[in-house]
């Protein structure tokens, strides 16, 4: 019997993801023009305040033209409200700098270490909690992983390695291969988890060479997608998810609860249903990290709780994400 490889199910004529990456929209006026929203240009903040607009064209294609409240647009469009200082909203909202153990290694929770694998993202999300993180100094890939792997070797309690960022799938596949070779010396690491937004915002990244790498990894594999709204899915995202599962990965999703984007029970239930249709289970629904510039996205805890309860009344338990907040110094994410 001939079994199709996961890659074979993806279109052979798909454009190279690096070209799509480079051709992302980075100009707010252009984005608004593409959506027929030119009249909003005067309401944008001047300059980029160190966190530029960036969004792949395929993701723009999933936005509703003419709708200034589109839930995908609001995730990427700079707002004047970002410039208002709000007490309690700070640069390092979750204590990342204090949890740093080696170059690019964050270790907060038992058994799991997180590598800041890359400082780049295909999309810049306005609510991002790492928007002020000093990536230049802190990516584990920068020194061919040596420091990070040497550190992990000293701690046999670590059984799960988490690749995060930035977006770890921003790395070239040969960089990931280099990491995999280093992991061969770490018998205590049995699981690799990848937190990424790329299969959703740039599904072309899930190409043949990447899938071959993933499939060959002699570890258990978990991929945590970051999608916040059902509209982020389309046929290309579904195909990427199918291919990832075909390469042996368990797929989970974490979302951030965002005012004006997904803070209603219908949107949250639709997200869970859409995730499951793509073969992805909801994992976490995060309360916003209180990072400078993101206060306008915050939903208070009482409402967050009521929203998740409303979803619970509507959906099977396995489609209800865990509502959590990250609190610096805690031994795990904090359930609400
Ligand atoms: C969120 C996070 C994890 C993962 O936590 P889980 O509850 O296992 O999903 C691990 N390490 C760090 C530093 C984190 O911020
Ligand atoms: S780290 Fe994640 S949330 Fe932040 S900008 Fe990159 S993709 Fe968006």
mmCIF file of C-alpha atoms and ligand atoms in Angstrom:
data_model
loop_
_atom_site.group_PDB
_atom_site.id
_atom_site.type_symbol
_atom_site.label_atom_id
_atom_site.label_comp_id
_atom_site.label_asym_id
_atom_site.label_seq_id
_atom_site.Cartn_x
_atom_site.Cartn_y
_atom_site.Cartn_z
ATOM 1 C CA UNK A 1 0.000 0.000 0.000
ATOM 2 C CA UNK A 2 1.252 3.464 -0.829
ATOM 3 C CA UNK A 3 0.688 6.054 1.857
ATOM 4 C CA UNK A 4 0.902 9.680 0.887
ATOM 5 C CA UNK A 5 3.508 11.545 2.914
ATOM 6 C CA UNK A 6 2.086 14.499 4.837
ATOM 7 C CA UNK A 7 3.905 16.859 2.490
ATOM 8 C CA UNK A 8 2.320 15.276 -0.560
ATOM 9 C CA UNK A 9 -1.074 16.517 0.565
ATOM 10 C CA UNK A 10 0.096 20.108 0.310
ATOM 11 C CA UNK A 11 0.079 21.798 -3.034
ATOM 12 C CA UNK A 12 3.402 21.269 -4.848
ATOM 13 C CA UNK A 13 2.993 24.667 -6.494
ATOM 14 C CA UNK A 14 2.713 26.546 -3.186
ATOM 15 C CA UNK A 15 4.886 29.669 -3.226
ATOM 16 C CA UNK A 16 7.989 29.649 -1.038
ATOM 17 C CA UNK A 17 7.135 30.825 2.452
ATOM 18 C CA UNK A 18 10.207 33.064 2.654
ATOM 19 C CA UNK A 19 8.995 35.086 -0.336
ATOM 20 C CA UNK A 20 5.562 35.411 1.233
ATOM 21 C CA UNK A 21 7.203 36.435 4.493
ATOM 22 C CA UNK A 22 9.180 39.190 2.782
ATOM 23 C CA UNK A 23 6.140 40.467 0.917
ATOM 24 C CA UNK A 24 4.094 41.010 4.092
ATOM 25 C CA UNK A 25 2.217 44.287 4.389
ATOM 26 C CA UNK A 26 4.175 46.700 6.582
ATOM 27 C CA UNK A 27 2.499 49.954 5.638
ATOM 28 C CA UNK A 28 -0.714 50.830 7.464
ATOM 29 C CA UNK A 29 -1.986 53.042 4.648
ATOM 30 C CA UNK A 30 -1.570 50.163 2.208
ATOM 31 C CA UNK A 31 -3.410 47.795 4.543
ATOM 32 C CA UNK A 32 -6.318 50.208 4.869
ATOM 33 C CA UNK A 33 -6.415 50.709 1.094
ATOM 34 C CA UNK A 34 -6.543 46.945 0.528
ATOM 35 C CA UNK A 35 -9.588 46.772 2.783
ATOM 36 C CA UNK A 36 -11.348 49.840 1.374
ATOM 37 C CA UNK A 37 -10.817 51.666 4.666
ATOM 38 C CA UNK A 38 -8.669 54.557 3.386
ATOM 39 C CA UNK A 39 -10.752 57.026 5.368
ATOM 40 C CA UNK A 40 -9.323 55.627 8.627
ATOM 41 C CA UNK A 41 -5.744 56.582 7.735
ATOM 42 C CA UNK A 42 -5.972 59.870 9.646
ATOM 43 C CA UNK A 43 -6.759 57.984 12.873
ATOM 44 C CA UNK A 44 -3.512 56.012 12.964
ATOM 45 C CA UNK A 45 -0.761 56.899 15.398
ATOM 46 C CA UNK A 46 2.281 58.603 13.843
ATOM 47 C CA UNK A 47 5.422 56.435 13.470
ATOM 48 C CA UNK A 48 5.575 52.849 14.742
ATOM 49 C CA UNK A 49 6.751 53.355 18.363
ATOM 50 C CA UNK A 50 9.279 50.538 17.954
ATOM 51 C CA UNK A 51 6.688 47.883 17.045
ATOM 52 C CA UNK A 52 5.945 48.046 13.349
ATOM 53 C CA UNK A 53 2.832 46.928 11.569
ATOM 54 C CA UNK A 54 3.457 43.589 9.885
ATOM 55 C CA UNK A 55 0.905 41.196 8.415
ATOM 56 C CA UNK A 56 1.164 38.538 5.687
ATOM 57 C CA UNK A 57 -1.036 39.111 2.629
ATOM 58 C CA UNK A 58 -2.763 35.752 3.061
ATOM 59 C CA UNK A 59 -3.945 36.848 6.496
ATOM 60 C CA UNK A 60 -5.190 40.168 5.108
ATOM 61 C CA UNK A 61 -7.221 38.158 2.583
ATOM 62 C CA UNK A 62 -9.179 36.677 5.491
ATOM 63 C CA UNK A 63 -10.225 40.132 6.751
ATOM 64 C CA UNK A 64 -13.652 41.489 5.788
ATOM 65 C CA UNK A 65 -13.257 44.419 3.394
ATOM 66 C CA UNK A 66 -14.901 47.620 4.589
ATOM 67 C CA UNK A 67 -15.190 46.519 8.228
ATOM 68 C CA UNK A 68 -13.165 48.663 10.634
ATOM 69 C CA UNK A 69 -14.120 46.272 13.477
ATOM 70 C CA UNK A 70 -12.842 43.175 11.708
ATOM 71 C CA UNK A 71 -11.400 40.864 14.394
ATOM 72 C CA UNK A 72 -8.272 40.061 12.358
ATOM 73 C CA UNK A 73 -7.615 43.685 11.440
ATOM 74 C CA UNK A 74 -7.893 44.802 15.067
ATOM 75 C CA UNK A 75 -5.159 42.342 16.057
ATOM 76 C CA UNK A 76 -2.617 44.017 13.802
ATOM 77 C CA UNK A 77 -3.619 47.655 13.268
ATOM 78 C CA UNK A 78 -1.770 50.179 15.467
ATOM 79 C CA UNK A 79 -4.130 52.309 17.560
ATOM 80 C CA UNK A 80 -3.661 55.695 19.190
ATOM 81 C CA UNK A 81 -4.666 54.093 22.502
ATOM 82 C CA UNK A 82 -1.347 52.199 22.513
ATOM 83 C CA UNK A 83 0.422 55.458 23.319
ATOM 84 C CA UNK A 84 -1.544 56.162 26.520
ATOM 85 C CA UNK A 85 0.486 55.201 29.582
ATOM 86 C CA UNK A 86 -1.716 53.076 31.857
ATOM 87 C CA UNK A 87 -0.591 52.317 35.425
ATOM 88 C CA UNK A 88 0.187 48.617 35.888
ATOM 89 C CA UNK A 89 1.006 48.044 32.214
ATOM 90 C CA UNK A 90 4.770 47.572 32.012
ATOM 91 C CA UNK A 91 7.516 46.469 29.593
ATOM 92 C CA UNK A 92 8.299 43.036 31.136
ATOM 93 C CA UNK A 93 4.799 41.979 32.183
ATOM 94 C CA UNK A 94 5.462 38.348 33.065
ATOM 95 C CA UNK A 95 8.905 38.399 34.685
ATOM 96 C CA UNK A 96 10.731 36.947 31.686
ATOM 97 C CA UNK A 97 14.010 38.665 32.460
ATOM 98 C CA UNK A 98 14.056 37.216 35.990
ATOM 99 C CA UNK A 99 13.397 33.689 34.672
ATOM 100 C CA UNK A 100 16.359 33.757 32.283
ATOM 101 C CA UNK A 101 18.855 30.971 33.027
ATOM 102 C CA UNK A 102 21.099 31.065 29.972
ATOM 103 C CA UNK A 103 21.110 32.759 26.617
ATOM 104 C CA UNK A 104 17.544 32.409 25.357
ATOM 105 C CA UNK A 105 16.473 29.967 28.089
ATOM 106 C CA UNK A 106 13.510 30.785 30.340
ATOM 107 C CA UNK A 107 12.775 28.315 33.097
ATOM 108 C CA UNK A 108 9.705 29.059 35.194
ATOM 109 C CA UNK A 109 7.851 25.776 35.622
ATOM 110 C CA UNK A 110 8.847 22.299 36.741
ATOM 111 C CA UNK A 111 9.953 19.972 33.969
ATOM 112 C CA UNK A 112 9.574 22.502 31.162
ATOM 113 C CA UNK A 113 12.158 24.910 29.796
ATOM 114 C CA UNK A 114 11.375 27.478 27.164
ATOM 115 C CA UNK A 115 13.768 28.552 24.436
ATOM 116 C CA UNK A 116 13.387 31.949 22.873
ATOM 117 C CA UNK A 117 14.242 30.403 19.535
ATOM 118 C CA UNK A 118 13.765 33.424 17.322
ATOM 119 C CA UNK A 119 13.071 37.106 17.650
ATOM 120 C CA UNK A 120 11.052 37.363 14.453
ATOM 121 C CA UNK A 121 7.383 36.943 13.747
ATOM 122 C CA UNK A 122 5.488 36.866 10.468
ATOM 123 C CA UNK A 123 2.812 39.028 12.042
ATOM 124 C CA UNK A 124 3.082 41.687 14.711
ATOM 125 C CA UNK A 125 0.197 41.350 17.154
ATOM 126 C CA UNK A 126 -0.594 44.563 18.960
ATOM 127 C CA UNK A 127 -1.393 42.749 22.234
ATOM 128 C CA UNK A 128 1.906 40.848 22.248
ATOM 129 C CA UNK A 129 3.404 40.449 25.716
ATOM 130 C CA UNK A 130 6.907 40.216 24.295
ATOM 131 C CA UNK A 131 6.685 43.404 22.258
ATOM 132 C CA UNK A 132 9.394 44.969 24.423
ATOM 133 C CA UNK A 133 11.593 41.889 24.923
ATOM 134 C CA UNK A 134 15.308 42.381 24.117
ATOM 135 C CA UNK A 135 15.391 39.735 21.371
ATOM 136 C CA UNK A 136 18.738 40.815 19.952
ATOM 137 C CA UNK A 137 20.608 39.481 22.981
ATOM 138 C CA UNK A 138 18.250 36.716 23.898
ATOM 139 C CA UNK A 139 17.634 34.225 21.105
ATOM 140 C CA UNK A 140 18.901 30.718 21.742
ATOM 141 C CA UNK A 141 19.589 30.091 18.056
ATOM 142 C CA UNK A 142 22.026 33.000 17.855
ATOM 143 C CA UNK A 143 24.963 30.976 19.224
ATOM 144 C CA UNK A 144 24.058 27.781 17.325
ATOM 145 C CA UNK A 145 22.101 26.743 20.455
ATOM 146 C CA UNK A 146 25.338 25.896 22.274
ATOM 147 C CA UNK A 147 24.747 27.857 25.479
ATOM 148 C CA UNK A 148 21.134 26.812 25.697
ATOM 149 C CA UNK A 149 21.827 23.119 25.142
ATOM 150 C CA UNK A 150 24.777 23.141 27.535
ATOM 151 C CA UNK A 151 22.478 24.571 30.168
ATOM 152 C CA UNK A 152 19.725 22.020 29.533
ATOM 153 C CA UNK A 153 22.265 19.227 29.878
ATOM 154 C CA UNK A 154 22.849 20.274 33.505
ATOM 155 C CA UNK A 155 19.187 19.864 34.479
ATOM 156 C CA UNK A 156 17.795 16.333 34.082
ATOM 157 C CA UNK A 157 14.450 17.442 35.542
ATOM 158 C CA UNK A 158 13.613 19.037 32.189
ATOM 159 C CA UNK A 159 11.619 16.568 30.116
ATOM 160 C CA UNK A 160 9.881 19.034 27.828
ATOM 161 C CA UNK A 161 11.566 21.629 25.694
ATOM 162 C CA UNK A 162 9.359 24.453 24.467
ATOM 163 C CA UNK A 163 10.324 26.474 21.425
ATOM 164 C CA UNK A 164 8.847 29.941 21.575
ATOM 165 C CA UNK A 165 9.833 33.430 20.563
ATOM 166 C CA UNK A 166 9.081 35.436 18.599
ATOM 167 C CA UNK A 167 8.021 32.609 16.352
ATOM 168 C CA UNK A 168 10.295 29.529 16.336
ATOM 169 C CA UNK A 169 9.072 28.563 12.876
ATOM 170 C CA UNK A 170 10.563 31.805 11.610
ATOM 171 C CA UNK A 171 13.847 29.876 11.751
ATOM 172 C CA UNK A 172 15.084 28.217 8.612
ATOM 173 C CA UNK A 173 14.540 24.464 8.661
ATOM 174 C CA UNK A 174 18.319 23.881 8.698
ATOM 175 C CA UNK A 175 18.459 25.786 12.020
ATOM 176 C CA UNK A 176 15.831 23.453 13.426
ATOM 177 C CA UNK A 177 17.851 20.483 12.170
ATOM 178 C CA UNK A 178 20.864 21.868 14.030
ATOM 179 C CA UNK A 179 18.800 22.009 17.209
ATOM 180 C CA UNK A 180 17.528 18.471 16.718
ATOM 181 C CA UNK A 181 21.130 17.209 16.452
ATOM 182 C CA UNK A 182 21.919 18.914 19.770
ATOM 183 C CA UNK A 183 18.888 17.358 21.424
ATOM 184 C CA UNK A 184 20.267 13.913 20.706
ATOM 185 C CA UNK A 185 22.655 14.512 23.657
ATOM 186 C CA UNK A 186 19.775 15.243 26.036
ATOM 187 C CA UNK A 187 18.127 11.909 26.822
ATOM 188 C CA UNK A 188 15.987 13.463 29.557
ATOM 189 C CA UNK A 189 14.168 15.638 27.010
ATOM 190 C CA UNK A 190 11.369 13.455 25.659
ATOM 191 C CA UNK A 191 8.918 16.063 24.377
ATOM 192 C CA UNK A 192 9.306 18.980 22.047
ATOM 193 C CA UNK A 193 6.608 21.626 22.096
ATOM 194 C CA UNK A 194 6.441 24.435 19.556
ATOM 195 C CA UNK A 195 4.403 27.572 20.172
ATOM 196 C CA UNK A 196 3.742 29.213 16.846
ATOM 197 C CA UNK A 197 1.383 31.453 14.974
ATOM 198 C CA UNK A 198 2.856 30.609 11.557
ATOM 199 C CA UNK A 199 0.591 27.671 10.571
ATOM 200 C CA UNK A 200 -2.279 30.152 10.946
ATOM 201 C CA UNK A 201 -0.858 33.412 9.596
ATOM 202 C CA UNK A 202 1.491 31.908 6.971
ATOM 203 C CA UNK A 203 0.466 28.252 6.461
ATOM 204 C CA UNK A 204 2.889 27.945 3.529
ATOM 205 C CA UNK A 205 5.636 27.654 6.186
ATOM 206 C CA UNK A 206 4.483 24.074 6.750
ATOM 207 C CA UNK A 207 6.343 22.850 3.697
ATOM 208 C CA UNK A 208 7.875 19.507 2.741
ATOM 209 C CA UNK A 209 11.321 19.971 4.328
ATOM 210 C CA UNK A 210 9.788 21.187 7.597
ATOM 211 C CA UNK A 211 7.366 18.255 7.723
ATOM 212 C CA UNK A 212 10.195 15.820 7.030
ATOM 213 C CA UNK A 213 12.139 17.325 9.948
ATOM 214 C CA UNK A 214 9.147 17.105 12.246
ATOM 215 C CA UNK A 215 8.275 13.569 11.294
ATOM 216 C CA UNK A 216 11.842 12.351 11.839
ATOM 217 C CA UNK A 217 12.181 13.817 15.351
ATOM 218 C CA UNK A 218 12.530 10.955 17.832
ATOM 219 C CA UNK A 219 10.456 12.852 20.426
ATOM 220 C CA UNK A 220 6.821 13.376 21.258
ATOM 221 C CA UNK A 221 5.679 16.487 19.465
ATOM 222 C CA UNK A 222 3.158 19.083 20.536
ATOM 223 C CA UNK A 223 2.360 22.151 18.492
ATOM 224 C CA UNK A 224 0.460 24.947 20.178
ATOM 225 C CA UNK A 225 -1.120 27.278 17.641
ATOM 226 C CA UNK A 226 -2.065 30.806 18.543
ATOM 227 C CA UNK A 227 -5.381 31.669 16.942
ATOM 228 C CA UNK A 228 -7.808 34.095 18.517
ATOM 229 C CA UNK A 229 -10.771 34.031 16.151
ATOM 230 C CA UNK A 230 -12.510 31.491 13.899
ATOM 231 C CA UNK A 231 -12.037 33.786 10.880
ATOM 232 C CA UNK A 232 -8.277 33.138 11.031
ATOM 233 C CA UNK A 233 -8.909 29.690 9.527
ATOM 234 C CA UNK A 234 -9.252 28.880 5.854
ATOM 235 C CA UNK A 235 -8.530 25.906 3.611
ATOM 236 C CA UNK A 236 -4.777 26.528 3.590
ATOM 237 C CA UNK A 237 -4.679 26.580 7.402
ATOM 238 C CA UNK A 238 -6.712 23.372 7.528
ATOM 239 C CA UNK A 239 -4.253 21.715 5.133
ATOM 240 C CA UNK A 240 -1.294 22.834 7.265
ATOM 241 C CA UNK A 241 -2.954 21.404 10.389
ATOM 242 C CA UNK A 242 -3.678 18.093 8.653
ATOM 243 C CA UNK A 243 -0.060 17.876 7.516
ATOM 244 C CA UNK A 244 1.256 18.642 11.015
ATOM 245 C CA UNK A 245 -0.901 15.900 12.487
ATOM 246 C CA UNK A 246 0.239 13.574 9.723
ATOM 247 C CA UNK A 247 3.827 14.218 10.850
ATOM 248 C CA UNK A 248 2.933 13.058 14.351
ATOM 249 C CA UNK A 249 2.174 16.277 16.205
ATOM 250 C CA UNK A 250 -0.599 16.791 18.743
ATOM 251 C CA UNK A 251 -2.241 20.143 17.988
ATOM 252 C CA UNK A 252 -3.471 22.516 20.667
ATOM 253 C CA UNK A 253 -4.435 26.187 20.572
ATOM 254 C CA UNK A 254 -3.965 29.037 22.943
ATOM 255 C CA UNK A 255 -5.895 32.242 22.509
ATOM 256 C CA UNK A 256 -5.758 35.577 24.254
ATOM 257 C CA UNK A 257 -9.030 37.112 25.394
ATOM 258 C CA UNK A 258 -9.129 40.451 23.572
ATOM 259 C CA UNK A 259 -11.680 43.200 23.988
ATOM 260 C CA UNK A 260 -13.483 43.952 20.739
ATOM 261 C CA UNK A 261 -11.996 40.868 19.032
ATOM 262 C CA UNK A 262 -13.182 37.680 20.729
ATOM 263 C CA UNK A 263 -14.799 38.827 23.984
ATOM 264 C CA UNK A 264 -18.216 37.342 23.398
ATOM 265 C CA UNK A 265 -19.544 33.845 23.899
ATOM 266 C CA UNK A 266 -20.480 33.426 20.231
ATOM 267 C CA UNK A 267 -16.951 34.256 19.054
ATOM 268 C CA UNK A 268 -15.326 31.988 21.643
ATOM 269 C CA UNK A 269 -17.656 29.075 20.896
ATOM 270 C CA UNK A 270 -17.137 29.537 17.155
ATOM 271 C CA UNK A 271 -13.366 29.521 17.690
ATOM 272 C CA UNK A 272 -13.508 26.236 19.610
ATOM 273 C CA UNK A 273 -15.716 24.630 16.946
ATOM 274 C CA UNK A 274 -13.479 25.862 14.144
ATOM 275 C CA UNK A 275 -10.344 24.642 15.906
ATOM 276 C CA UNK A 276 -11.816 21.203 16.325
ATOM 277 C CA UNK A 277 -12.858 21.106 12.682
ATOM 278 C CA UNK A 278 -9.163 21.661 11.880
ATOM 279 C CA UNK A 279 -8.107 18.887 14.274
ATOM 280 C CA UNK A 280 -6.956 21.257 17.042
ATOM 281 C CA UNK A 281 -8.034 21.190 20.696
ATOM 282 C CA UNK A 282 -8.439 24.417 22.661
ATOM 283 C CA UNK A 283 -5.868 24.545 25.462
ATOM 284 C CA UNK A 284 -5.635 27.948 27.143
ATOM 285 C CA UNK A 285 -7.611 31.149 26.969
ATOM 286 C CA UNK A 286 -5.203 33.696 28.382
ATOM 287 C CA UNK A 287 -6.097 36.817 30.210
ATOM 288 C CA UNK A 288 -4.036 39.573 28.601
ATOM 289 C CA UNK A 289 -0.543 40.084 29.967
ATOM 290 C CA UNK A 290 -0.380 43.641 31.243
ATOM 291 C CA UNK A 291 2.163 44.885 28.778
ATOM 292 C CA UNK A 292 2.641 48.546 27.992
ATOM 293 C CA UNK A 293 0.566 49.571 24.974
ATOM 294 C CA UNK A 294 -2.055 46.801 25.219
ATOM 295 C CA UNK A 295 -4.387 48.105 27.947
ATOM 296 C CA UNK A 296 -7.205 48.798 25.482
ATOM 297 C CA UNK A 297 -7.516 45.035 24.830
ATOM 298 C CA UNK A 298 -8.092 44.076 28.469
ATOM 299 C CA UNK A 299 -11.249 42.272 29.614
ATOM 300 C CA UNK A 300 -11.855 42.230 33.377
ATOM 301 C CA UNK A 301 -11.729 38.904 35.228
ATOM 302 C CA UNK A 302 -15.433 38.816 36.137
ATOM 303 C CA UNK A 303 -16.450 39.158 32.485
ATOM 304 C CA UNK A 304 -13.789 36.700 31.359
ATOM 305 C CA UNK A 305 -15.124 34.160 33.809
ATOM 306 C CA UNK A 306 -18.736 34.729 32.725
ATOM 307 C CA UNK A 307 -17.751 34.291 29.071
ATOM 308 C CA UNK A 308 -16.050 30.967 29.683
ATOM 309 C CA UNK A 309 -19.041 29.788 31.734
ATOM 310 C CA UNK A 310 -21.296 30.689 28.815
ATOM 311 C CA UNK A 311 -19.082 28.628 26.497
ATOM 312 C CA UNK A 312 -19.157 25.752 28.994
ATOM 313 C CA UNK A 313 -22.971 25.684 28.893
ATOM 314 C CA UNK A 314 -22.841 25.419 25.141
ATOM 315 C CA UNK A 315 -20.013 23.078 24.204
ATOM 316 C CA UNK A 316 -18.612 19.698 25.245
ATOM 317 C CA UNK A 317 -16.009 19.973 27.982
ATOM 318 C CA UNK A 318 -13.123 19.208 25.636
ATOM 319 C CA UNK A 319 -13.895 22.339 23.638
ATOM 320 C CA UNK A 320 -13.779 24.671 26.648
ATOM 321 C CA UNK A 321 -10.328 26.261 27.033
ATOM 322 C CA UNK A 322 -8.814 26.759 30.478
ATOM 323 C CA UNK A 323 -8.994 30.428 31.452
ATOM 324 C CA UNK A 324 -5.614 31.381 32.904
ATOM 325 C CA UNK A 325 -3.389 34.283 33.686
ATOM 326 C CA UNK A 326 0.383 34.291 33.880
ATOM 327 C CA UNK A 327 1.574 35.767 37.158
ATOM 328 C CA UNK A 328 5.302 36.410 37.574
ATOM 329 C CA UNK A 329 6.756 34.083 40.202
ATOM 330 C CA UNK A 330 3.895 31.507 40.158
ATOM 331 C CA UNK A 331 4.730 27.800 39.718
ATOM 332 C CA UNK A 332 2.267 27.442 36.810
ATOM 333 C CA UNK A 333 -0.173 29.511 34.819
ATOM 334 C CA UNK A 334 -2.850 30.604 37.280
ATOM 335 C CA UNK A 335 -6.371 29.235 36.655
ATOM 336 C CA UNK A 336 -9.088 31.878 37.119
HETATM 337 C C1 LIG B 1 3.736 29.478 29.600
HETATM 338 C C2 LIG B 1 5.090 28.954 29.833
HETATM 339 C C3 LIG B 1 5.331 27.572 29.824
HETATM 340 C C4 LIG B 1 4.263 26.552 29.527
HETATM 341 O O1 LIG B 1 3.311 26.419 30.514
HETATM 342 P P1 LIG B 1 2.250 25.236 30.349
HETATM 343 O O2 LIG B 1 1.301 25.459 31.471
HETATM 344 O O3 LIG B 1 2.989 23.953 30.427
HETATM 345 O O4 LIG B 1 1.614 25.399 29.011
HETATM 346 C C5 LIG B 1 6.599 27.123 30.106
HETATM 347 N N1 LIG B 1 7.615 27.969 30.363
HETATM 348 C C6 LIG B 1 7.424 29.302 30.378
HETATM 349 C C7 LIG B 1 8.582 30.187 30.698
HETATM 350 C C8 LIG B 1 6.160 29.842 30.095
HETATM 351 O O5 LIG B 1 5.996 31.159 30.084
HETATM 352 S S1 LIG B 2 5.214 36.497 19.630
HETATM 353 FE FE1 LIG B 2 3.194 35.721 18.991
HETATM 354 S S2 LIG B 2 1.743 37.257 19.770
HETATM 355 FE FE2 LIG B 2 3.779 38.207 19.744
HETATM 356 S S3 LIG B 2 3.887 39.283 17.779
HETATM 357 FE FE3 LIG B 2 4.823 37.236 17.533
HETATM 358 S S4 LIG B 2 3.155 35.977 16.757
HETATM 359 FE FE4 LIG B 2 2.208 37.796 17.629
#
